[in-house]
Coordinates of N, CA and C in Angstrom, one line a residue:
M1 N 87.9 -125.6 -100.0 CA 89.0 -125.6 -99.2 C 90.3 -126.1 -100.1
K2 N 91.2 -125.3 -100.0 CA 92.3 -125.9 -101.2 C 93.1 -126.9 -100.0
S3 N 93.6 -127.9 -100.8 CA 94.4 -129.0 -100.1 C 95.6 -128.4 -99.5
F4 N 96.1 -129.1 -98.3 CA 97.2 -128.7 -97.7 C 98.5 -129.2 -98.6
L5 N 99.4 -128.2 -98.9 CA 100.5 -128.5 -99.8 C 101.8 -129.0 -99.1
L6 N 102.3 -130.2 -99.4 CA 103.5 -130.8 -99.0 C 104.5 -130.6 -100.0
V7 N 105.7 -130.0 -99.4 CA 106.8 -129.7 -100.3 C 108.1 -130.5 -99.7
G8 N 108.7 -131.2 -100.4 CA 110.0 -131.9 -99.9 C 111.1 -131.1 -100.2
I9 N 112.1 -131.0 -99.3 CA 113.3 -130.2 -99.6 C 114.5 -131.4 -99.6
T10 N 115.3 -131.3 -100.5 CA 116.5 -132.2 -100.7 C 117.5 -131.9 -99.6
E11 N 118.3 -133.0 -99.5 CA 119.5 -132.7 -98.4 C 120.5 -132.6 -99.4
D12 N 121.8 -132.8 -99.2 CA 123.0 -132.5 -100.0 C 123.5 -133.8 -100.6
T13 N 122.7 -134.6 -100.9 CA 122.9 -136.0 -101.5 C 122.1 -136.0 -102.8
P14 N 122.3 -136.7 -103.9 CA 121.8 -136.9 -105.2 C 120.6 -137.7 -104.7
L15 N 119.4 -137.5 -105.7 CA 118.3 -138.5 -105.6 C 118.1 -138.9 -107.0
P16 N 117.8 -140.1 -107.2 CA 117.5 -140.7 -108.4 C 116.2 -140.2 -108.9
S17 N 116.1 -139.9 -110.1 CA 114.8 -139.3 -110.9 C 113.6 -140.4 -110.5
S18 N 113.6 -141.8 -110.3 CA 112.8 -142.6 -110.2 C 112.0 -142.4 -108.7
L19 N 112.9 -142.2 -107.7 CA 112.3 -141.6 -106.2 C 111.5 -140.3 -106.3
V20 N 112.1 -139.5 -107.0 CA 111.4 -138.1 -107.3 C 110.2 -138.4 -108.1
E21 N 110.0 -139.2 -109.0 CA 108.8 -139.3 -109.7 C 107.9 -140.2 -108.8
T22 N 108.2 -140.9 -107.9 CA 107.5 -141.8 -107.1 C 106.8 -140.9 -105.9
L23 N 107.8 -139.9 -105.3 CA 107.3 -139.2 -104.4 C 106.3 -138.2 -105.0
L24 N 106.6 -137.6 -106.2 CA 105.4 -136.5 -106.7 C 104.0 -137.5 -107.0
E25 N 104.2 -138.7 -107.6 CA 103.0 -139.5 -107.7 C 102.4 -139.7 -106.3
T26 N 103.0 -139.9 -105.4 CA 102.5 -140.4 -104.1 C 101.8 -139.0 -103.4
G27 N 102.0 -137.9 -103.6 CA 101.4 -136.6 -103.2 C 102.2 -135.5 -102.9
L28 N 103.6 -135.6 -103.1 CA 104.1 -134.4 -102.9 C 104.0 -133.4 -103.8
D29 N 103.7 -132.4 -103.4 CA 103.3 -131.3 -104.4 C 104.5 -130.7 -105.1
Y30 N 105.5 -130.3 -104.5 CA 106.7 -129.9 -105.0 C 107.9 -130.5 -104.4
L31 N 109.0 -130.4 -105.1 CA 110.3 -130.8 -104.5 C 111.2 -129.8 -104.7
Y32 N 111.7 -129.1 -103.7 CA 112.7 -128.0 -103.6 C 114.0 -128.7 -103.6
W33 N 114.7 -128.4 -104.7 CA 116.1 -129.0 -104.9 C 117.1 -127.9 -104.5
R34 N 117.8 -128.3 -103.4 CA 118.7 -127.2 -102.9 C 120.0 -126.9 -103.8
K35 N 120.6 -127.8 -104.4 CA 121.6 -127.7 -105.0 C 121.3 -128.4 -106.5
T36 N 121.4 -127.8 -107.4 CA 121.2 -128.1 -108.9 C 122.5 -129.1 -109.3
N37 N 123.5 -128.9 -108.7 CA 124.6 -129.9 -109.2 C 124.6 -131.2 -108.5
L38 N 123.5 -131.4 -107.6 CA 123.4 -132.7 -107.0 C 122.2 -133.6 -107.6
M39 N 121.8 -132.9 -108.7 CA 120.5 -134.0 -109.3 C 121.3 -135.1 -109.9
A40 N 120.7 -136.4 -109.6 CA 121.5 -137.6 -110.1 C 121.1 -137.7 -111.6
D41 N 120.1 -137.3 -111.9 CA 119.7 -137.2 -113.4 C 118.6 -136.2 -113.5
P42 N 118.3 -135.7 -114.5 CA 117.2 -134.8 -114.8 C 116.1 -135.2 -114.4
P43 N 115.1 -134.4 -113.8 CA 113.8 -134.9 -113.3 C 112.9 -135.1 -114.6
P44 N 112.2 -136.2 -114.4 CA 111.2 -136.5 -115.8 C 110.5 -135.2 -116.2
H45 N 110.5 -135.1 -117.4 CA 109.7 -134.0 -118.0 C 108.4 -133.8 -117.4
S46 N 107.6 -134.9 -117.1 CA 106.2 -134.6 -116.5 C 106.3 -134.0 -115.3
S47 N 107.4 -134.2 -114.5 CA 107.5 -133.6 -113.0 C 108.2 -132.2 -113.1
A48 N 108.6 -131.9 -114.4 CA 109.5 -130.5 -114.2 C 109.0 -129.3 -113.4
E49 N 107.7 -129.2 -113.8 CA 106.8 -127.9 -113.2 C 106.7 -128.1 -111.7
R50 N 107.0 -129.4 -111.1 CA 106.7 -129.3 -109.7 C 108.2 -129.3 -109.1
I51 N 109.3 -129.2 -109.6 CA 110.5 -128.9 -109.1 C 111.0 -127.5 -108.9
L52 N 111.2 -127.2 -107.5 CA 111.6 -125.8 -107.4 C 113.2 -125.8 -107.2
V53 N 114.0 -124.8 -108.0 CA 115.3 -124.9 -107.8 C 115.8 -123.6 -107.1
A54 N 116.7 -123.8 -106.3 CA 117.1 -122.6 -105.3 C 118.3 -121.9 -106.3
S55 N 117.9 -120.8 -106.4 CA 118.9 -119.6 -107.2 C 118.2 -118.4 -107.0
A56 N 118.9 -117.4 -106.9 CA 118.7 -116.1 -106.8 C 118.5 -115.5 -108.3
T57 N 118.7 -116.2 -109.3 CA 118.4 -115.8 -110.7 C 117.9 -117.0 -111.3
P58 N 116.8 -116.8 -112.3 CA 116.2 -118.0 -112.8 C 117.4 -119.0 -113.6
I59 N 117.1 -120.1 -113.6 CA 117.9 -121.0 -114.2 C 117.4 -121.4 -115.7
P60 N 118.1 -121.3 -116.7 CA 117.7 -121.7 -118.0 C 116.9 -123.0 -118.1
G61 N 115.8 -123.4 -118.5 CA 115.1 -124.7 -118.4 C 114.4 -124.9 -117.0
A62 N 114.6 -124.2 -116.2 CA 114.1 -124.6 -114.7 C 112.5 -124.0 -114.9
H63 N 111.5 -124.6 -114.6 CA 110.1 -124.1 -114.6 C 109.9 -123.3 -113.4
R64 N 110.5 -123.6 -112.3 CA 110.1 -123.0 -111.0 C 111.4 -122.6 -110.3
W65 N 111.6 -121.4 -109.6 CA 112.7 -121.1 -108.9 C 112.4 -120.5 -107.4
H66 N 113.3 -120.7 -106.6 CA 113.2 -120.3 -105.2 C 114.4 -119.3 -104.8
V67 N 114.1 -118.2 -104.4 CA 115.2 -117.4 -104.0 C 115.1 -117.2 -102.2
K68 N 116.3 -117.5 -101.8 CA 116.3 -117.6 -100.2 C 116.4 -116.2 -99.8
E69 N 116.0 -115.9 -98.5 CA 115.8 -114.5 -97.9 C 117.1 -113.7 -98.1
R70 N 118.2 -114.4 -97.8 CA 119.4 -113.5 -98.1 C 119.7 -113.2 -99.4
E71 N 119.1 -113.7 -100.4 CA 119.4 -113.4 -101.7 C 118.3 -112.3 -102.3
Q72 N 117.3 -111.9 -101.5 CA 116.2 -111.3 -102.1 C 116.4 -109.9 -102.6
A73 N 117.6 -109.2 -102.1 CA 118.0 -108.1 -102.7 C 118.7 -108.0 -104.1
A74 N 119.0 -109.3 -104.4 CA 119.7 -109.4 -105.6 C 118.6 -109.5 -106.7
L75 N 117.3 -109.7 -106.5 CA 116.3 -109.9 -107.5 C 116.1 -108.5 -108.3
K76 N 116.2 -108.5 -109.5 CA 116.0 -107.3 -110.3 C 114.5 -107.1 -110.7
S77 N 114.1 -107.7 -111.8 CA 112.7 -107.4 -112.4 C 112.0 -108.7 -112.4
C78 N 112.5 -109.9 -112.2 CA 111.6 -110.9 -112.3 C 111.2 -111.6 -110.8
A79 N 110.1 -112.2 -110.8 CA 109.8 -112.8 -109.4 C 109.9 -114.3 -109.4
P80 N 110.5 -114.7 -108.2 CA 110.6 -116.2 -108.1 C 109.2 -116.7 -107.8
F81 N 109.3 -118.1 -108.1 CA 108.1 -118.8 -107.8 C 107.8 -118.9 -106.3
S82 N 108.9 -119.0 -105.5 CA 108.9 -119.1 -104.1 C 110.0 -118.4 -103.4
T83 N 109.8 -117.9 -102.0 CA 110.9 -117.4 -101.5 C 110.9 -118.0 -99.9
S84 N 111.7 -117.5 -99.1 CA 111.9 -117.7 -97.5 C 112.0 -116.3 -96.8
I85 N 111.2 -116.5 -95.6 CA 111.1 -115.4 -94.7 C 111.4 -116.1 -93.3
H86 N 111.8 -115.1 -92.4 CA 111.9 -115.7 -90.8 C 111.0 -114.6 -90.0
D87 N 110.2 -113.6 -90.7 CA 109.2 -112.7 -89.9 C 108.0 -112.8 -90.6
L88 N 107.0 -113.0 -90.0 CA 105.7 -113.2 -90.8 C 105.3 -111.8 -91.3
A89 N 105.7 -110.6 -90.7 CA 105.6 -109.5 -91.3 C 105.8 -109.2 -92.7
Q90 N 106.9 -110.0 -93.1 CA 107.3 -110.1 -94.5 C 106.5 -110.7 -95.4
W91 N 105.6 -111.4 -95.0 CA 104.7 -112.4 -95.9 C 104.0 -111.5 -96.9
P92 N 103.1 -110.5 -96.4 CA 102.3 -109.6 -97.5 C 103.2 -108.9 -98.5
K93 N 104.5 -108.6 -98.0 CA 105.3 -108.0 -99.3 C 105.4 -108.8 -100.4
W94 N 105.2 -110.1 -100.5 CA 105.4 -111.1 -101.6 C 104.0 -111.2 -102.3
A95 N 103.1 -110.5 -101.9 CA 101.6 -110.7 -102.8 C 101.8 -110.2 -104.0
G96 N 101.6 -111.0 -105.1 CA 101.7 -110.8 -106.5 C 103.0 -110.9 -107.0
R97 N 103.9 -111.2 -106.1 CA 105.5 -111.6 -106.5 C 105.7 -113.0 -106.5
A98 N 105.3 -113.8 -105.6 CA 105.6 -115.3 -105.3 C 104.4 -116.0 -105.1
T99 N 104.5 -117.3 -105.5 CA 103.2 -118.2 -105.3 C 103.4 -118.8 -104.0
L100 N 104.7 -119.1 -103.5 CA 104.8 -119.6 -102.0 C 105.9 -119.0 -101.3
V101 N 105.4 -118.9 -100.2 CA 106.4 -118.1 -99.0 C 106.7 -119.2 -98.0
F102 N 108.0 -119.7 -97.7 CA 108.4 -120.5 -96.8 C 108.6 -119.8 -95.5
F103 N 108.0 -120.1 -94.3 CA 108.4 -119.4 -93.1 C 109.0 -120.4 -92.3
S104 N 110.1 -120.2 -91.6 CA 110.9 -121.0 -90.5 C 111.5 -120.2 -89.5
P105 N 111.7 -121.1 -88.6 CA 111.2 -122.2 -88.2 C 110.1 -122.3 -87.4
V106 N 109.2 -123.2 -87.5 CA 108.0 -123.4 -86.7 C 108.0 -124.3 -85.5
F107 N 108.9 -125.2 -85.7 CA 109.3 -126.1 -84.6 C 111.1 -126.3 -84.6
P108 N 111.5 -127.0 -83.6 CA 112.9 -127.3 -83.6 C 113.1 -128.1 -84.9
S109 N 114.3 -127.7 -85.4 CA 114.5 -128.3 -86.8 C 115.2 -129.8 -86.6
I110 N 114.7 -130.7 -87.5 CA 115.2 -132.1 -87.4 C 116.6 -132.2 -88.2
S111 N 116.7 -131.3 -89.2 CA 117.8 -131.3 -89.8 C 118.9 -130.4 -89.4
K112 N 118.4 -129.5 -88.6 CA 119.5 -128.5 -88.2 C 119.5 -128.4 -86.5
P113 N 120.0 -129.4 -85.8 CA 120.1 -129.3 -84.4 C 120.4 -128.1 -83.9
G114 N 119.6 -127.6 -82.9 CA 119.8 -126.5 -82.2 C 118.9 -125.2 -82.8
Y115 N 118.4 -125.3 -84.0 CA 117.7 -124.2 -84.6 C 116.3 -124.6 -84.4
G116 N 115.5 -123.5 -83.9 CA 114.2 -123.6 -83.5 C 113.5 -122.3 -83.4
P117 N 112.2 -122.5 -83.2 CA 111.3 -121.2 -83.4 C 111.6 -120.2 -82.3
S118 N 111.3 -118.8 -82.7 CA 111.3 -117.7 -81.7 C 110.2 -117.4 -81.3
L119 N 109.0 -117.8 -81.8 CA 107.6 -117.8 -81.2 C 106.9 -119.0 -81.2
P120 N 106.1 -119.2 -80.1 CA 105.3 -120.5 -80.2 C 104.2 -120.5 -81.2
L121 N 103.8 -121.5 -81.5 CA 102.9 -121.9 -82.7 C 101.6 -121.1 -82.3
E122 N 101.2 -120.9 -81.2 CA 99.9 -120.2 -80.7 C 99.8 -118.7 -81.4
Q123 N 101.3 -118.2 -81.1 CA 101.4 -116.8 -81.5 C 101.4 -116.6 -83.1
L124 N 102.1 -117.6 -83.6 CA 102.2 -117.6 -85.0 C 100.8 -117.8 -85.6
Q125 N 99.9 -118.6 -84.9 CA 98.4 -118.7 -85.6 C 97.9 -117.2 -85.4
Q126 N 98.1 -116.6 -84.5 CA 97.4 -115.4 -84.2 C 97.9 -114.3 -85.2
Q127 N 99.2 -114.2 -85.6 CA 99.7 -113.5 -86.7 C 99.3 -113.8 -87.8
I128 N 99.2 -114.9 -88.3 CA 98.7 -115.4 -89.6 C 97.1 -115.0 -89.7
A129 N 96.4 -115.1 -88.7 CA 95.0 -114.7 -88.8 C 94.9 -113.2 -89.1
A130 N 95.5 -112.4 -88.2 CA 95.8 -111.0 -88.5 C 96.0 -110.6 -89.8
I131 N 97.1 -111.2 -90.2 CA 97.6 -110.9 -91.7 C 96.6 -111.1 -92.7
R132 N 95.9 -112.3 -92.5 CA 95.1 -112.8 -93.5 C 93.8 -111.5 -93.4
S133 N 93.5 -111.2 -92.4 CA 92.1 -110.4 -92.3 C 92.5 -108.9 -92.8
A134 N 93.8 -108.5 -92.7 CA 94.2 -107.2 -93.1 C 94.6 -107.2 -94.7
A135 N 94.8 -108.5 -95.2 CA 95.3 -108.3 -96.5 C 94.3 -107.7 -97.5
T136 N 94.9 -106.8 -98.4 CA 94.0 -106.1 -99.4 C 94.1 -106.9 -100.9
E137 N 95.1 -107.8 -100.9 CA 95.2 -108.5 -102.3 C 95.5 -109.9 -101.7
P138 N 95.5 -110.8 -102.7 CA 95.7 -112.5 -102.4 C 97.1 -112.5 -101.9
L139 N 97.3 -113.3 -100.7 CA 98.6 -113.5 -100.4 C 99.3 -114.8 -101.1
P140 N 100.5 -114.9 -101.0 CA 101.1 -116.2 -101.5 C 100.8 -117.2 -100.5
Q141 N 100.6 -118.4 -100.9 CA 100.4 -119.7 -99.9 C 101.7 -119.8 -99.1
L142 N 101.4 -119.7 -97.8 CA 102.4 -119.9 -96.5 C 102.7 -121.3 -96.2
I143 N 104.0 -121.6 -96.4 CA 104.5 -122.9 -96.1 C 105.2 -123.0 -94.8
A144 N 105.1 -123.7 -94.0 CA 105.6 -124.1 -92.7 C 106.9 -124.8 -92.7
L145 N 108.0 -124.5 -92.3 CA 109.2 -125.2 -92.4 C 110.0 -125.3 -91.0
G146 N 110.5 -126.4 -90.5 CA 111.3 -126.7 -89.4 C 110.5 -127.5 -88.6
G147 N 111.0 -128.8 -88.3 CA 110.5 -129.6 -87.5 C 109.3 -130.2 -87.9
V148 N 109.1 -130.3 -89.3 CA 107.7 -130.9 -89.5 C 107.8 -132.5 -89.6
H149 N 106.8 -133.1 -89.1 CA 106.9 -134.7 -89.1 C 105.5 -135.1 -88.7
A150 N 105.1 -136.3 -88.8 CA 103.6 -136.6 -88.6 C 102.9 -136.3 -87.3
G151 N 103.8 -136.0 -86.3 CA 103.4 -135.6 -85.2 C 103.0 -134.1 -85.0
T152 N 103.5 -133.3 -85.9 CA 103.4 -131.6 -86.0 C 102.5 -131.3 -87.1
I153 N 102.5 -132.0 -88.1 CA 101.8 -131.5 -89.4 C 100.4 -131.1 -89.3
A154 N 99.6 -131.7 -88.6 CA 98.2 -131.3 -88.6 C 97.9 -130.1 -87.6
R155 N 99.0 -129.7 -86.7 CA 98.8 -128.6 -85.9 C 99.2 -127.3 -86.9
L156 N 100.0 -127.6 -87.9 CA 100.5 -126.5 -88.7 C 99.2 -126.1 -89.5
Q157 N 98.4 -127.2 -90.0 CA 97.3 -126.7 -90.9 C 96.3 -126.0 -89.9
Q158 N 96.1 -126.6 -88.7 CA 95.2 -125.8 -87.8 C 95.5 -124.4 -87.6
A159 N 96.9 -124.2 -87.5 CA 97.3 -122.7 -87.3 C 97.2 -121.8 -88.5
G160 N 96.9 -122.1 -89.5 CA 96.4 -121.4 -90.6 C 97.5 -121.4 -91.8
F161 N 98.5 -122.2 -91.7 CA 99.5 -122.5 -92.8 C 98.7 -123.3 -94.0
D162 N 99.3 -122.8 -95.3 CA 98.5 -123.6 -96.4 C 99.3 -124.7 -96.7
G163 N 100.5 -125.1 -96.1 CA 101.1 -126.4 -96.4 C 102.5 -126.3 -95.6
A164 N 103.2 -127.5 -95.7 CA 104.4 -127.7 -95.0 C 105.5 -128.2 -95.9
A165 N 106.8 -127.8 -95.5 CA 107.8 -128.4 -96.2 C 108.7 -129.3 -95.3
V166 N 109.1 -130.4 -95.9 CA 109.6 -131.5 -94.9 C 111.2 -131.7 -95.5
M167 N 111.9 -131.9 -94.6 CA 113.4 -132.3 -95.0 C 113.6 -133.6 -94.2
G168 N 114.1 -133.1 -92.9 CA 114.5 -134.2 -92.0 C 113.6 -135.4 -91.8
A169 N 112.4 -135.0 -91.7 CA 111.5 -136.4 -91.3 C 111.4 -137.1 -92.8
L170 N 111.6 -136.5 -94.1 CA 111.6 -137.3 -95.1 C 112.8 -138.0 -95.4
W171 N 114.0 -137.6 -95.3 CA 115.2 -138.1 -95.5 C 115.8 -139.0 -94.4
K172 N 115.5 -138.6 -93.3 CA 116.1 -139.6 -92.4 C 115.4 -140.8 -92.0
N173 N 114.3 -141.0 -92.7 CA 113.6 -142.4 -92.6 C 114.2 -143.1 -93.7
P174 N 114.4 -144.4 -93.6 CA 114.7 -145.3 -94.8 C 113.8 -145.5 -95.9
D175 N 112.5 -145.2 -95.6 CA 111.4 -145.2 -96.7 C 110.7 -143.9 -96.7
P176 N 111.3 -143.0 -97.5 CA 110.8 -141.7 -97.5 C 109.1 -141.7 -98.1
V177 N 109.0 -142.6 -99.1 CA 107.6 -142.8 -99.9 C 106.5 -143.1 -98.5
A178 N 106.9 -144.0 -97.8 CA 106.3 -144.4 -96.5 C 106.0 -143.2 -95.6
T179 N 107.0 -142.4 -95.3 CA 106.9 -141.1 -94.6 C 106.0 -140.1 -95.1
L180 N 106.0 -139.9 -96.4 CA 105.1 -139.0 -97.2 C 103.8 -139.6 -97.0
R181 N 103.4 -140.8 -97.3 CA 102.0 -141.2 -96.9 C 101.5 -141.1 -95.5
E182 N 102.4 -141.2 -94.6 CA 102.0 -140.8 -93.1 C 101.7 -139.4 -93.0
L183 N 102.6 -138.4 -93.6 CA 102.2 -137.0 -93.5 C 100.9 -136.7 -93.9
K184 N 100.6 -137.4 -95.3 CA 99.5 -137.1 -96.0 C 98.1 -137.5 -95.3
S185 N 98.4 -138.5 -94.6 CA 97.4 -139.1 -93.7 C 96.9 -138.2 -92.4
Q186 N 97.7 -137.2 -92.1 CA 97.7 -136.4 -91.1 C 96.9 -135.0 -91.3
V187 N 96.7 -135.0 -92.6 CA 96.0 -133.6 -93.2 C 95.1 -133.8 -94.1
R188 N 94.2 -132.8 -94.4 CA 93.0 -132.8 -95.1 C 93.4 -132.2 -96.5

């Protein structure tokens, strides 16, 4: 069984590379950097492959890049490492084209008040199971986003997600490293 992935998503403030390195050493699988101009300093070379950069086109020097759902039409010939969807029916379309697919929102957002799910988790679980059973080729790993915290993360793993992305729970806490440890303790 693959381990449950944890992806941190930055807010709109710079992060020191020492904190990035500590989070990655503590068990964050990837860090999604929403705005490249907010990097306080370049990530350590040893961590560069675990940094996702938000961009509709590859950025020179970036090892991994993410394309948002609204930018997918701009893709030409190359495939991103990850992308975002808001309808699970879109997930299989990324087979062979992306490694991670972020699906949101799964719970009411911590960082975007008023933004919440259109379907209950139980329905999402049924859709995930149906899509997995009908898949004819390996699917990208499905990452849950929206309202993820220590009290919800285990439910996402049980629902069939391959991982979770955290933003509000990580950065609204004065000790993001302790928050990450708590999140990791809730999943296998």
